[in-house]
Amino acid sequence: MKRARVGNVEVVALVDCTESYDANGVYVDAAESIAPLRGYLDAEGRVTLNFGCFLLREGSRTILVDTGWGPEHHGLLPDELREAGVGLDEVDTVVFTHLHGDHTAWNLDRATGKPLFARARYLVPRADWDHYSASGTASFVRDVAPLERLGVVDLIDGERALTASMTTLATPGHTPGHTSIVITSDGERGFILGDVVFTEVDAVLPDLLSVWDEDQALARQTRKAILKRLVEDGSLVGASHIRAPGLGRFVREASGTRWQALA
Ligand SMILES: [Zn+2]
């Protein structure tokens, strides 16, 4: 758990879990490209992924971005929220960056089948809803479809104002409806990235393709455009999978773009 501020918005990074993966299993044709980037990997060539969620608080509003990988992965999201001093029923809005299973697993109380965030509306990117309801992935069937039957889902497209300072932005490629959140408050900027940039490795090498990008060419195009924007505007960035707790900025250096974790 780590707190930061963007103007009047409090951003709390919540770590559901971390897991490490062989870099060659994360990126397409990684072996040669990653050679110069050994410093980002451990001795066995593995990269540690954070599975992070973000809490955004402004005035009376409490917004949770993504719900993590859940109890099957020993996720700690409810504990992280408790540590942040936030009750589950204080969350008024859950926004999904996308509907991969590592972003949706704490939606429901597994014992009762009720929404874990009892007062929240759940905002789902429509293109992901259409895609995953058609393909019927196991995590969609278990964690997302029941929300609609419970009447708590709002489908969103493109830009949707969440508060006066926060707006969603379509950032497709990783999934068809992938969505980020733009924060503009009191002259400061923030950006909840989702999976647009996956790890520090593809910040340096944005042409690398992740095996989890559903439309790899579009994901690459979006990654490059968003990296350029975030370097230029200096946004505080909350990233789902960049090393925990996933708060920092992208900075340009002679060797490329580098992730600078928040101190
Ligand atoms: Zn993810």
PDB file of C-alpha atoms and ligand atoms in Angstrom:
ATOM      1  CA  MET A   1       0.000   0.000   0.000  1.00  0.00           C
ATOM      2  CA  LYS A   2       1.365   3.417  -0.937  1.00  0.00           C
ATOM      3  CA  ARG A   3      -0.318   6.810  -1.025  1.00  0.00           C
ATOM      4  CA  ALA A   4       0.265   9.758  -3.314  1.00  0.00           C
ATOM      5  CA  ARG A   5      -1.636  12.871  -4.355  1.00  0.00           C
ATOM      6  CA  VAL A   6      -2.560  14.396  -7.699  1.00  0.00           C
ATOM      7  CA  GLY A   7      -3.967  17.802  -6.804  1.00  0.00           C
ATOM      8  CA  ASN A   8      -7.086  17.106  -4.750  1.00  0.00           C
ATOM      9  CA  VAL A   9      -7.177  13.405  -5.628  1.00  0.00           C
ATOM     10  CA  GLU A  10      -5.644  10.869  -3.281  1.00  0.00           C
ATOM     11  CA  VAL A  11      -4.199   7.881  -5.141  1.00  0.00           C
ATOM     12  CA  VAL A  12      -3.628   4.717  -3.093  1.00  0.00           C
ATOM     13  CA  ALA A  13      -1.724   1.853  -4.705  1.00  0.00           C
ATOM     14  CA  LEU A  14      -2.971  -1.505  -3.394  1.00  0.00           C
ATOM     15  CA  VAL A  15      -0.976  -4.688  -3.997  1.00  0.00           C
ATOM     16  CA  ASP A  16      -3.164  -7.764  -4.369  1.00  0.00           C
ATOM     17  CA  CYS A  17      -0.186 -10.089  -4.956  1.00  0.00           C
ATOM     18  CA  THR A  18       3.108 -10.390  -6.845  1.00  0.00           C
ATOM     19  CA  GLU A  19       4.289 -13.317  -8.962  1.00  0.00           C
ATOM     20  CA  SER A  20       7.377 -13.847 -11.097  1.00  0.00           C
ATOM     21  CA  TYR A  21       7.442 -15.134 -14.665  1.00  0.00           C
ATOM     22  CA  ASP A  22      10.132 -16.174 -17.111  1.00  0.00           C
ATOM     23  CA  ALA A  23      10.574 -13.146 -19.382  1.00  0.00           C
ATOM     24  CA  ASN A  24      10.482 -15.429 -22.409  1.00  0.00           C
ATOM     25  CA  GLY A  25       7.006 -16.452 -21.370  1.00  0.00           C
ATOM     26  CA  VAL A  26       5.835 -12.834 -21.035  1.00  0.00           C
ATOM     27  CA  TYR A  27       7.198 -11.374 -24.297  1.00  0.00           C
ATOM     28  CA  VAL A  28       7.113 -12.603 -27.874  1.00  0.00           C
ATOM     29  CA  ASP A  29      10.630 -13.228 -29.232  1.00  0.00           C
ATOM     30  CA  ALA A  30      12.116 -11.841 -26.049  1.00  0.00           C
ATOM     31  CA  ALA A  31      15.363 -13.761 -25.787  1.00  0.00           C
ATOM     32  CA  GLU A  32      17.592 -11.476 -27.880  1.00  0.00           C
ATOM     33  CA  SER A  33      15.787  -8.185 -27.290  1.00  0.00           C
ATOM     34  CA  ILE A  34      15.897  -8.499 -23.552  1.00  0.00           C
ATOM     35  CA  ALA A  35      19.595  -9.319 -23.350  1.00  0.00           C
ATOM     36  CA  PRO A  36      20.587  -5.681 -22.666  1.00  0.00           C
ATOM     37  CA  LEU A  37      17.928  -5.442 -19.963  1.00  0.00           C
ATOM     38  CA  ARG A  38      19.101  -8.155 -17.620  1.00  0.00           C
ATOM     39  CA  GLY A  39      19.039  -5.626 -14.807  1.00  0.00           C
ATOM     40  CA  TYR A  40      15.241  -5.740 -14.825  1.00  0.00           C
ATOM     41  CA  LEU A  41      15.205  -9.522 -14.390  1.00  0.00           C
ATOM     42  CA  ASP A  42      16.316 -11.763 -11.562  1.00  0.00           C
ATOM     43  CA  ALA A  43      19.217 -14.237 -11.838  1.00  0.00           C
ATOM     44  CA  GLU A  44      16.927 -16.819 -13.454  1.00  0.00           C
ATOM     45  CA  GLY A  45      15.710 -14.378 -16.135  1.00  0.00           C
ATOM     46  CA  ARG A  46      12.361 -13.878 -14.444  1.00  0.00           C
ATOM     47  CA  VAL A  47      10.431 -10.644 -14.164  1.00  0.00           C
ATOM     48  CA  THR A  48       8.309  -9.999 -11.092  1.00  0.00           C
ATOM     49  CA  LEU A  49       4.827  -8.732 -11.859  1.00  0.00           C
ATOM     50  CA  ASN A  50       2.762  -6.742  -9.423  1.00  0.00           C
ATOM     51  CA  PHE A  51      -0.974  -7.404  -9.467  1.00  0.00           C
ATOM     52  CA  GLY A  52      -2.073  -3.958  -8.375  1.00  0.00           C
ATOM     53  CA  CYS A  53      -5.330  -2.080  -7.905  1.00  0.00           C
ATOM     54  CA  PHE A  54      -5.753   1.654  -7.293  1.00  0.00           C
ATOM     55  CA  LEU A  55      -8.049   3.567  -4.999  1.00  0.00           C
ATOM     56  CA  LEU A  56      -8.921   7.120  -6.049  1.00  0.00           C
ATOM     57  CA  ARG A  57     -10.492   9.402  -3.442  1.00  0.00           C
ATOM     58  CA  GLU A  58     -11.789  12.898  -4.003  1.00  0.00           C
ATOM     59  CA  GLY A  59     -14.244  14.656  -1.711  1.00  0.00           C
ATOM     60  CA  SER A  60     -16.958  12.147  -0.849  1.00  0.00           C
ATOM     61  CA  ARG A  61     -16.097   9.829  -3.755  1.00  0.00           C
ATOM     62  CA  THR A  62     -14.186   6.552  -3.406  1.00  0.00           C
ATOM     63  CA  ILE A  63     -13.338   4.790  -6.660  1.00  0.00           C
ATOM     64  CA  LEU A  64     -11.566   1.449  -6.946  1.00  0.00           C
ATOM     65  CA  VAL A  65      -9.774   0.636 -10.206  1.00  0.00           C
ATOM     66  CA  ASP A  66      -9.682  -3.143 -10.775  1.00  0.00           C
ATOM     67  CA  THR A  67     -10.260  -5.901  -8.227  1.00  0.00           C
ATOM     68  CA  GLY A  68      -7.126  -8.028  -8.496  1.00  0.00           C
ATOM     69  CA  TRP A  69      -6.407 -11.728  -8.791  1.00  0.00           C
ATOM     70  CA  GLY A  70      -8.365 -12.795  -5.780  1.00  0.00           C
ATOM     71  CA  PRO A  71      -8.291 -15.530  -3.190  1.00  0.00           C
ATOM     72  CA  GLU A  72      -7.014 -18.222  -5.591  1.00  0.00           C
ATOM     73  CA  HIS A  73      -3.760 -16.257  -5.830  1.00  0.00           C
ATOM     74  CA  HIS A  74      -3.629 -15.452  -2.111  1.00  0.00           C
ATOM     75  CA  GLY A  75      -4.645 -11.893  -2.957  1.00  0.00           C
ATOM     76  CA  LEU A  76      -4.648  -9.289  -0.225  1.00  0.00           C
ATOM     77  CA  LEU A  77      -6.888  -6.582  -1.651  1.00  0.00           C
ATOM     78  CA  PRO A  78      -9.421  -6.573   1.232  1.00  0.00           C
ATOM     79  CA  ASP A  79      -6.535  -6.402   3.742  1.00  0.00           C
ATOM     80  CA  GLU A  80      -4.872  -3.629   1.760  1.00  0.00           C
ATOM     81  CA  LEU A  81      -8.115  -1.625   1.811  1.00  0.00           C
ATOM     82  CA  ARG A  82      -8.456  -2.183   5.555  1.00  0.00           C
ATOM     83  CA  GLU A  83      -4.873  -1.010   6.043  1.00  0.00           C
ATOM     84  CA  ALA A  84      -5.696   2.078   3.981  1.00  0.00           C
ATOM     85  CA  GLY A  85      -8.604   2.729   6.351  1.00  0.00           C
ATOM     86  CA  VAL A  86     -11.263   2.138   3.702  1.00  0.00           C
ATOM     87  CA  GLY A  87     -14.314  -0.031   4.358  1.00  0.00           C
ATOM     88  CA  LEU A  88     -15.526  -2.227   1.500  1.00  0.00           C
ATOM     89  CA  ASP A  89     -18.881  -0.419   1.594  1.00  0.00           C
ATOM     90  CA  GLU A  90     -17.194   2.963   1.224  1.00  0.00           C
ATOM     91  CA  VAL A  91     -16.309   2.146  -2.391  1.00  0.00           C
ATOM     92  CA  ASP A  92     -18.986   3.833  -4.529  1.00  0.00           C
ATOM     93  CA  THR A  93     -17.564   2.920  -7.942  1.00  0.00           C
ATOM     94  CA  VAL A  94     -15.459   0.055  -9.282  1.00  0.00           C
ATOM     95  CA  VAL A  95     -13.901   0.738 -12.708  1.00  0.00           C
ATOM     96  CA  PHE A  96     -12.270  -2.022 -14.709  1.00  0.00           C
ATOM     97  CA  THR A  97      -9.333  -1.216 -16.956  1.00  0.00           C
ATOM     98  CA  HIS A  98     -10.233  -4.478 -18.700  1.00  0.00           C
ATOM     99  CA  LEU A  99     -11.761  -7.871 -18.014  1.00  0.00           C
ATOM    100  CA  HIS A 100      -8.748 -10.188 -17.737  1.00  0.00           C
ATOM    101  CA  GLY A 101      -9.130 -12.449 -14.734  1.00  0.00           C
ATOM    102  CA  ASP A 102      -6.284 -10.855 -12.784  1.00  0.00           C
ATOM    103  CA  HIS A 103      -8.269  -7.590 -12.680  1.00  0.00           C
ATOM    104  CA  THR A 104     -11.717  -8.864 -11.684  1.00  0.00           C
ATOM    105  CA  ALA A 105     -11.359 -11.573  -9.043  1.00  0.00           C
ATOM    106  CA  TRP A 106     -12.521  -9.737  -5.893  1.00  0.00           C
ATOM    107  CA  ASN A 107     -15.850  -8.654  -7.440  1.00  0.00           C
ATOM    108  CA  LEU A 108     -18.031 -11.024  -5.463  1.00  0.00           C
ATOM    109  CA  ASP A 109     -18.072 -12.385  -1.963  1.00  0.00           C
ATOM    110  CA  ARG A 110     -17.390 -16.037  -2.813  1.00  0.00           C
ATOM    111  CA  ALA A 111     -19.386 -17.236   0.222  1.00  0.00           C
ATOM    112  CA  THR A 112     -22.587 -15.297  -0.469  1.00  0.00           C
ATOM    113  CA  GLY A 113     -22.413 -14.507  -4.192  1.00  0.00           C
ATOM    114  CA  LYS A 114     -23.178 -10.851  -3.363  1.00  0.00           C
ATOM    115  CA  PRO A 115     -21.025  -7.975  -4.646  1.00  0.00           C
ATOM    116  CA  LEU A 116     -18.022  -7.583  -2.343  1.00  0.00           C
ATOM    117  CA  PHE A 117     -18.351  -3.805  -2.713  1.00  0.00           C
ATOM    118  CA  ALA A 118     -21.985  -3.649  -1.675  1.00  0.00           C
ATOM    119  CA  ARG A 119     -22.652   0.019  -2.478  1.00  0.00           C
ATOM    120  CA  ALA A 120     -20.708   0.221  -5.729  1.00  0.00           C
ATOM    121  CA  ARG A 121     -21.697   0.535  -9.360  1.00  0.00           C
ATOM    122  CA  TYR A 122     -19.306  -1.538 -11.467  1.00  0.00           C
ATOM    123  CA  LEU A 123     -18.213   0.283 -14.658  1.00  0.00           C
ATOM    124  CA  VAL A 124     -17.252  -2.132 -17.433  1.00  0.00           C
ATOM    125  CA  PRO A 125     -15.772  -1.158 -20.829  1.00  0.00           C
ATOM    126  CA  ARG A 126     -18.439  -2.201 -23.318  1.00  0.00           C
ATOM    127  CA  ALA A 127     -16.022  -3.622 -25.911  1.00  0.00           C
ATOM    128  CA  ASP A 128     -14.587  -5.959 -23.252  1.00  0.00           C
ATOM    129  CA  TRP A 129     -18.056  -6.903 -22.078  1.00  0.00           C
ATOM    130  CA  ASP A 130     -19.006  -7.825 -25.653  1.00  0.00           C
ATOM    131  CA  HIS A 131     -15.746  -9.698 -26.282  1.00  0.00           C
ATOM    132  CA  TYR A 132     -15.636 -11.755 -23.073  1.00  0.00           C
ATOM    133  CA  SER A 133     -19.353 -12.439 -22.833  1.00  0.00           C
ATOM    134  CA  ALA A 134     -19.107 -13.902 -26.360  1.00  0.00           C
ATOM    135  CA  SER A 135     -15.988 -15.965 -25.584  1.00  0.00           C
ATOM    136  CA  GLY A 136     -17.223 -16.962 -22.117  1.00  0.00           C
ATOM    137  CA  THR A 137     -13.838 -17.091 -20.377  1.00  0.00           C
ATOM    138  CA  ALA A 138     -13.964 -18.814 -16.989  1.00  0.00           C
ATOM    139  CA  SER A 139     -13.109 -15.662 -15.049  1.00  0.00           C
ATOM    140  CA  PHE A 140     -15.802 -13.688 -16.879  1.00  0.00           C
ATOM    141  CA  VAL A 141     -18.410 -16.327 -16.111  1.00  0.00           C
ATOM    142  CA  ARG A 142     -17.382 -16.545 -12.447  1.00  0.00           C
ATOM    143  CA  ASP A 143     -16.557 -12.932 -11.587  1.00  0.00           C
ATOM    144  CA  VAL A 144     -18.222 -10.568 -14.059  1.00  0.00           C
ATOM    145  CA  ALA A 145     -21.407 -12.051 -15.534  1.00  0.00           C
ATOM    146  CA  PRO A 146     -23.111 -12.352 -12.103  1.00  0.00           C
ATOM    147  CA  LEU A 147     -22.740  -8.600 -11.581  1.00  0.00           C
ATOM    148  CA  GLU A 148     -25.131  -7.917 -14.411  1.00  0.00           C
ATOM    149  CA  ARG A 149     -27.726 -10.292 -12.977  1.00  0.00           C
ATOM    150  CA  LEU A 150     -27.351  -8.372  -9.694  1.00  0.00           C
ATOM    151  CA  GLY A 151     -28.073  -5.127 -11.552  1.00  0.00           C
ATOM    152  CA  VAL A 152     -24.880  -3.291 -10.616  1.00  0.00           C
ATOM    153  CA  VAL A 153     -23.140  -3.014 -14.010  1.00  0.00           C
ATOM    154  CA  ASP A 154     -22.873   0.127 -16.150  1.00  0.00           C
ATOM    155  CA  LEU A 155     -21.235  -0.336 -19.549  1.00  0.00           C
ATOM    156  CA  ILE A 156     -18.957   2.532 -20.573  1.00  0.00           C
ATOM    157  CA  ASP A 157     -17.481   3.664 -23.892  1.00  0.00           C
ATOM    158  CA  GLY A 158     -14.444   5.885 -24.373  1.00  0.00           C
ATOM    159  CA  GLU A 159     -14.474   8.996 -22.226  1.00  0.00           C
ATOM    160  CA  ARG A 160     -16.725   8.925 -19.185  1.00  0.00           C
ATOM    161  CA  ALA A 161     -16.400  11.562 -16.440  1.00  0.00           C
ATOM    162  CA  LEU A 162     -16.027   9.818 -13.077  1.00  0.00           C
ATOM    163  CA  THR A 163     -15.691  13.047 -11.065  1.00  0.00           C
ATOM    164  CA  ALA A 164     -14.822  16.641 -11.982  1.00  0.00           C
ATOM    165  CA  SER A 165     -11.135  15.581 -12.018  1.00  0.00           C
ATOM    166  CA  MET A 166     -11.232  12.034 -13.401  1.00  0.00           C
ATOM    167  CA  THR A 167     -12.186  10.722 -16.834  1.00  0.00           C
ATOM    168  CA  THR A 168     -11.839   7.351 -18.503  1.00  0.00           C
ATOM    169  CA  LEU A 169      -9.877   7.069 -21.768  1.00  0.00           C
ATOM    170  CA  ALA A 170     -10.006   4.220 -24.296  1.00  0.00           C
ATOM    171  CA  THR A 171      -6.533   2.651 -24.638  1.00  0.00           C
ATOM    172  CA  PRO A 172      -7.299  -0.462 -26.724  1.00  0.00           C
ATOM    173  CA  GLY A 173      -4.990  -3.265 -27.808  1.00  0.00           C
ATOM    174  CA  HIS A 174      -4.224  -5.272 -24.683  1.00  0.00           C
ATOM    175  CA  THR A 175      -7.960  -5.991 -24.856  1.00  0.00           C
ATOM    176  CA  PRO A 176     -10.590  -4.498 -27.207  1.00  0.00           C
ATOM    177  CA  GLY A 177     -12.057  -2.222 -24.529  1.00  0.00           C
ATOM    178  CA  HIS A 178      -8.947  -1.539 -22.472  1.00  0.00           C
ATOM    179  CA  THR A 179      -9.484   1.712 -20.552  1.00  0.00           C
ATOM    180  CA  SER A 180      -7.219   4.023 -18.551  1.00  0.00           C
ATOM    181  CA  ILE A 181      -8.153   6.822 -16.149  1.00  0.00           C
ATOM    182  CA  VAL A 182      -6.933  10.382 -16.598  1.00  0.00           C
ATOM    183  CA  ILE A 183      -6.671  12.594 -13.497  1.00  0.00           C
ATOM    184  CA  THR A 184      -6.372  16.385 -13.813  1.00  0.00           C
ATOM    185  CA  SER A 185      -6.590  18.294 -10.548  1.00  0.00           C
ATOM    186  CA  ASP A 186      -5.234  21.620  -9.336  1.00  0.00           C
ATOM    187  CA  GLY A 187      -2.706  21.802 -12.186  1.00  0.00           C
ATOM    188  CA  GLU A 188      -1.400  18.267 -11.597  1.00  0.00           C
ATOM    189  CA  ARG A 189      -1.838  15.161 -13.730  1.00  0.00           C
ATOM    190  CA  GLY A 190      -2.180  11.491 -13.043  1.00  0.00           C
ATOM    191  CA  PHE A 191      -2.863   8.429 -15.177  1.00  0.00           C
ATOM    192  CA  ILE A 192      -4.039   4.971 -14.121  1.00  0.00           C
ATOM    193  CA  LEU A 193      -2.476   2.934 -16.878  1.00  0.00           C
ATOM    194  CA  GLY A 194      -3.838  -0.593 -16.607  1.00  0.00           C
ATOM    195  CA  ASP A 195      -1.780  -2.928 -18.818  1.00  0.00           C
ATOM    196  CA  VAL A 196      -0.826  -0.429 -21.575  1.00  0.00           C
ATOM    197  CA  VAL A 197       2.804  -0.768 -20.438  1.00  0.00           C
ATOM    198  CA  PHE A 198       3.305  -4.141 -18.848  1.00  0.00           C
ATOM    199  CA  THR A 199       6.679  -3.974 -17.075  1.00  0.00           C
ATOM    200  CA  GLU A 200       9.756  -1.753 -16.986  1.00  0.00           C
ATOM    201  CA  VAL A 201      11.110  -3.873 -19.852  1.00  0.00           C
ATOM    202  CA  ASP A 202       8.522  -2.770 -22.402  1.00  0.00           C
ATOM    203  CA  ALA A 203       8.802   0.847 -21.242  1.00  0.00           C
ATOM    204  CA  VAL A 204      12.424   0.696 -22.477  1.00  0.00           C
ATOM    205  CA  LEU A 205      11.561  -1.501 -25.472  1.00  0.00           C
ATOM    206  CA  PRO A 206       7.986  -0.514 -26.420  1.00  0.00           C
ATOM    207  CA  ASP A 207       8.130  -2.585 -29.621  1.00  0.00           C
ATOM    208  CA  LEU A 208       8.204  -5.785 -27.575  1.00  0.00           C
ATOM    209  CA  LEU A 209       4.932  -7.667 -27.806  1.00  0.00           C
ATOM    210  CA  SER A 210       3.411  -9.208 -24.727  1.00  0.00           C
ATOM    211  CA  VAL A 211       1.900 -12.656 -25.150  1.00  0.00           C
ATOM    212  CA  TRP A 212      -1.160 -11.352 -23.284  1.00  0.00           C
ATOM    213  CA  ASP A 213      -1.909  -8.502 -25.717  1.00  0.00           C
ATOM    214  CA  GLU A 214      -4.994  -9.561 -27.663  1.00  0.00           C
ATOM    215  CA  ASP A 215      -4.342  -7.228 -30.627  1.00  0.00           C
ATOM    216  CA  GLN A 216      -0.568  -6.965 -30.587  1.00  0.00           C
ATOM    217  CA  ALA A 217      -0.167  -4.313 -33.297  1.00  0.00           C
ATOM    218  CA  LEU A 218      -2.783  -2.056 -31.724  1.00  0.00           C
ATOM    219  CA  ALA A 219      -1.334  -2.637 -28.247  1.00  0.00           C
ATOM    220  CA  ARG A 220       2.093  -1.545 -29.497  1.00  0.00           C
ATOM    221  CA  GLN A 221       0.642   1.558 -31.160  1.00  0.00           C
ATOM    222  CA  THR A 222      -1.270   2.501 -27.982  1.00  0.00           C
ATOM    223  CA  ARG A 223       1.769   1.798 -25.762  1.00  0.00           C
ATOM    224  CA  LYS A 224       4.014   4.103 -27.810  1.00  0.00           C
ATOM    225  CA  ALA A 225       1.436   6.910 -27.974  1.00  0.00           C
ATOM    226  CA  ILE A 226       0.642   6.766 -24.248  1.00  0.00           C
ATOM    227  CA  LEU A 227       4.330   6.546 -23.235  1.00  0.00           C
ATOM    228  CA  LYS A 228       5.039   9.660 -25.316  1.00  0.00           C
ATOM    229  CA  ARG A 229       2.118  11.488 -23.694  1.00  0.00           C
ATOM    230  CA  LEU A 230       3.105  10.503 -20.161  1.00  0.00           C
ATOM    231  CA  VAL A 231       6.763  11.452 -20.620  1.00  0.00           C
ATOM    232  CA  GLU A 232       5.686  14.834 -21.972  1.00  0.00           C
ATOM    233  CA  ASP A 233       3.071  15.691 -19.364  1.00  0.00           C
ATOM    234  CA  GLY A 234       4.939  14.204 -16.382  1.00  0.00           C
ATOM    235  CA  SER A 235       1.846  12.423 -15.029  1.00  0.00           C
ATOM    236  CA  LEU A 236       2.028  10.427 -11.852  1.00  0.00           C
ATOM    237  CA  VAL A 237       1.324   6.930 -13.182  1.00  0.00           C
ATOM    238  CA  GLY A 238      -0.351   3.983 -11.490  1.00  0.00           C
ATOM    239  CA  ALA A 239       0.549   0.788 -13.398  1.00  0.00           C
ATOM    240  CA  SER A 240      -1.071  -2.612 -12.823  1.00  0.00           C
ATOM    241  CA  HIS A 241       1.971  -4.834 -13.245  1.00  0.00           C
ATOM    242  CA  ILE A 242       5.099  -2.675 -12.953  1.00  0.00           C
ATOM    243  CA  ARG A 243       6.954  -3.570  -9.768  1.00  0.00           C
ATOM    244  CA  ALA A 244       4.991  -3.035  -6.591  1.00  0.00           C
ATOM    245  CA  PRO A 245       3.495  -0.733  -5.590  1.00  0.00           C
ATOM    246  CA  GLY A 246       3.322   0.454  -9.204  1.00  0.00           C
ATOM    247  CA  LEU A 247       3.424   4.213  -8.666  1.00  0.00           C
ATOM    248  CA  GLY A 248       5.910   6.362 -10.575  1.00  0.00           C
ATOM    249  CA  ARG A 249       6.644   8.368 -13.695  1.00  0.00           C
ATOM    250  CA  PHE A 250       8.039   7.648 -17.142  1.00  0.00           C
ATOM    251  CA  VAL A 251      11.155   9.689 -17.908  1.00  0.00           C
ATOM    252  CA  ARG A 252      13.101   9.911 -21.169  1.00  0.00           C
ATOM    253  CA  GLU A 253      16.812   9.180 -21.179  1.00  0.00           C
ATOM    254  CA  ALA A 254      19.307   8.756 -24.010  1.00  0.00           C
ATOM    255  CA  SER A 255      18.814   4.977 -23.871  1.00  0.00           C
ATOM    256  CA  GLY A 256      15.036   5.228 -24.045  1.00  0.00           C
ATOM    257  CA  THR A 257      12.105   5.637 -21.719  1.00  0.00           C
ATOM    258  CA  ARG A 258      12.614   4.526 -18.152  1.00  0.00           C
ATOM    259  CA  TRP A 259      10.215   3.929 -15.267  1.00  0.00           C
ATOM    260  CA  GLN A 260      11.086   6.014 -12.222  1.00  0.00           C
ATOM    261  CA  ALA A 261       9.368   4.579  -9.172  1.00  0.00           C
ATOM    262  CA  LEU A 262       7.957   7.079  -6.706  1.00  0.00           C
ATOM    263  CA  ALA A 263      10.379   7.466  -3.810  1.00  0.00           C
TER     264      ALA A 263
HETATM  265 ZN    ZN B   1      -3.220  -7.558 -16.191  1.00  0.00          ZN
END
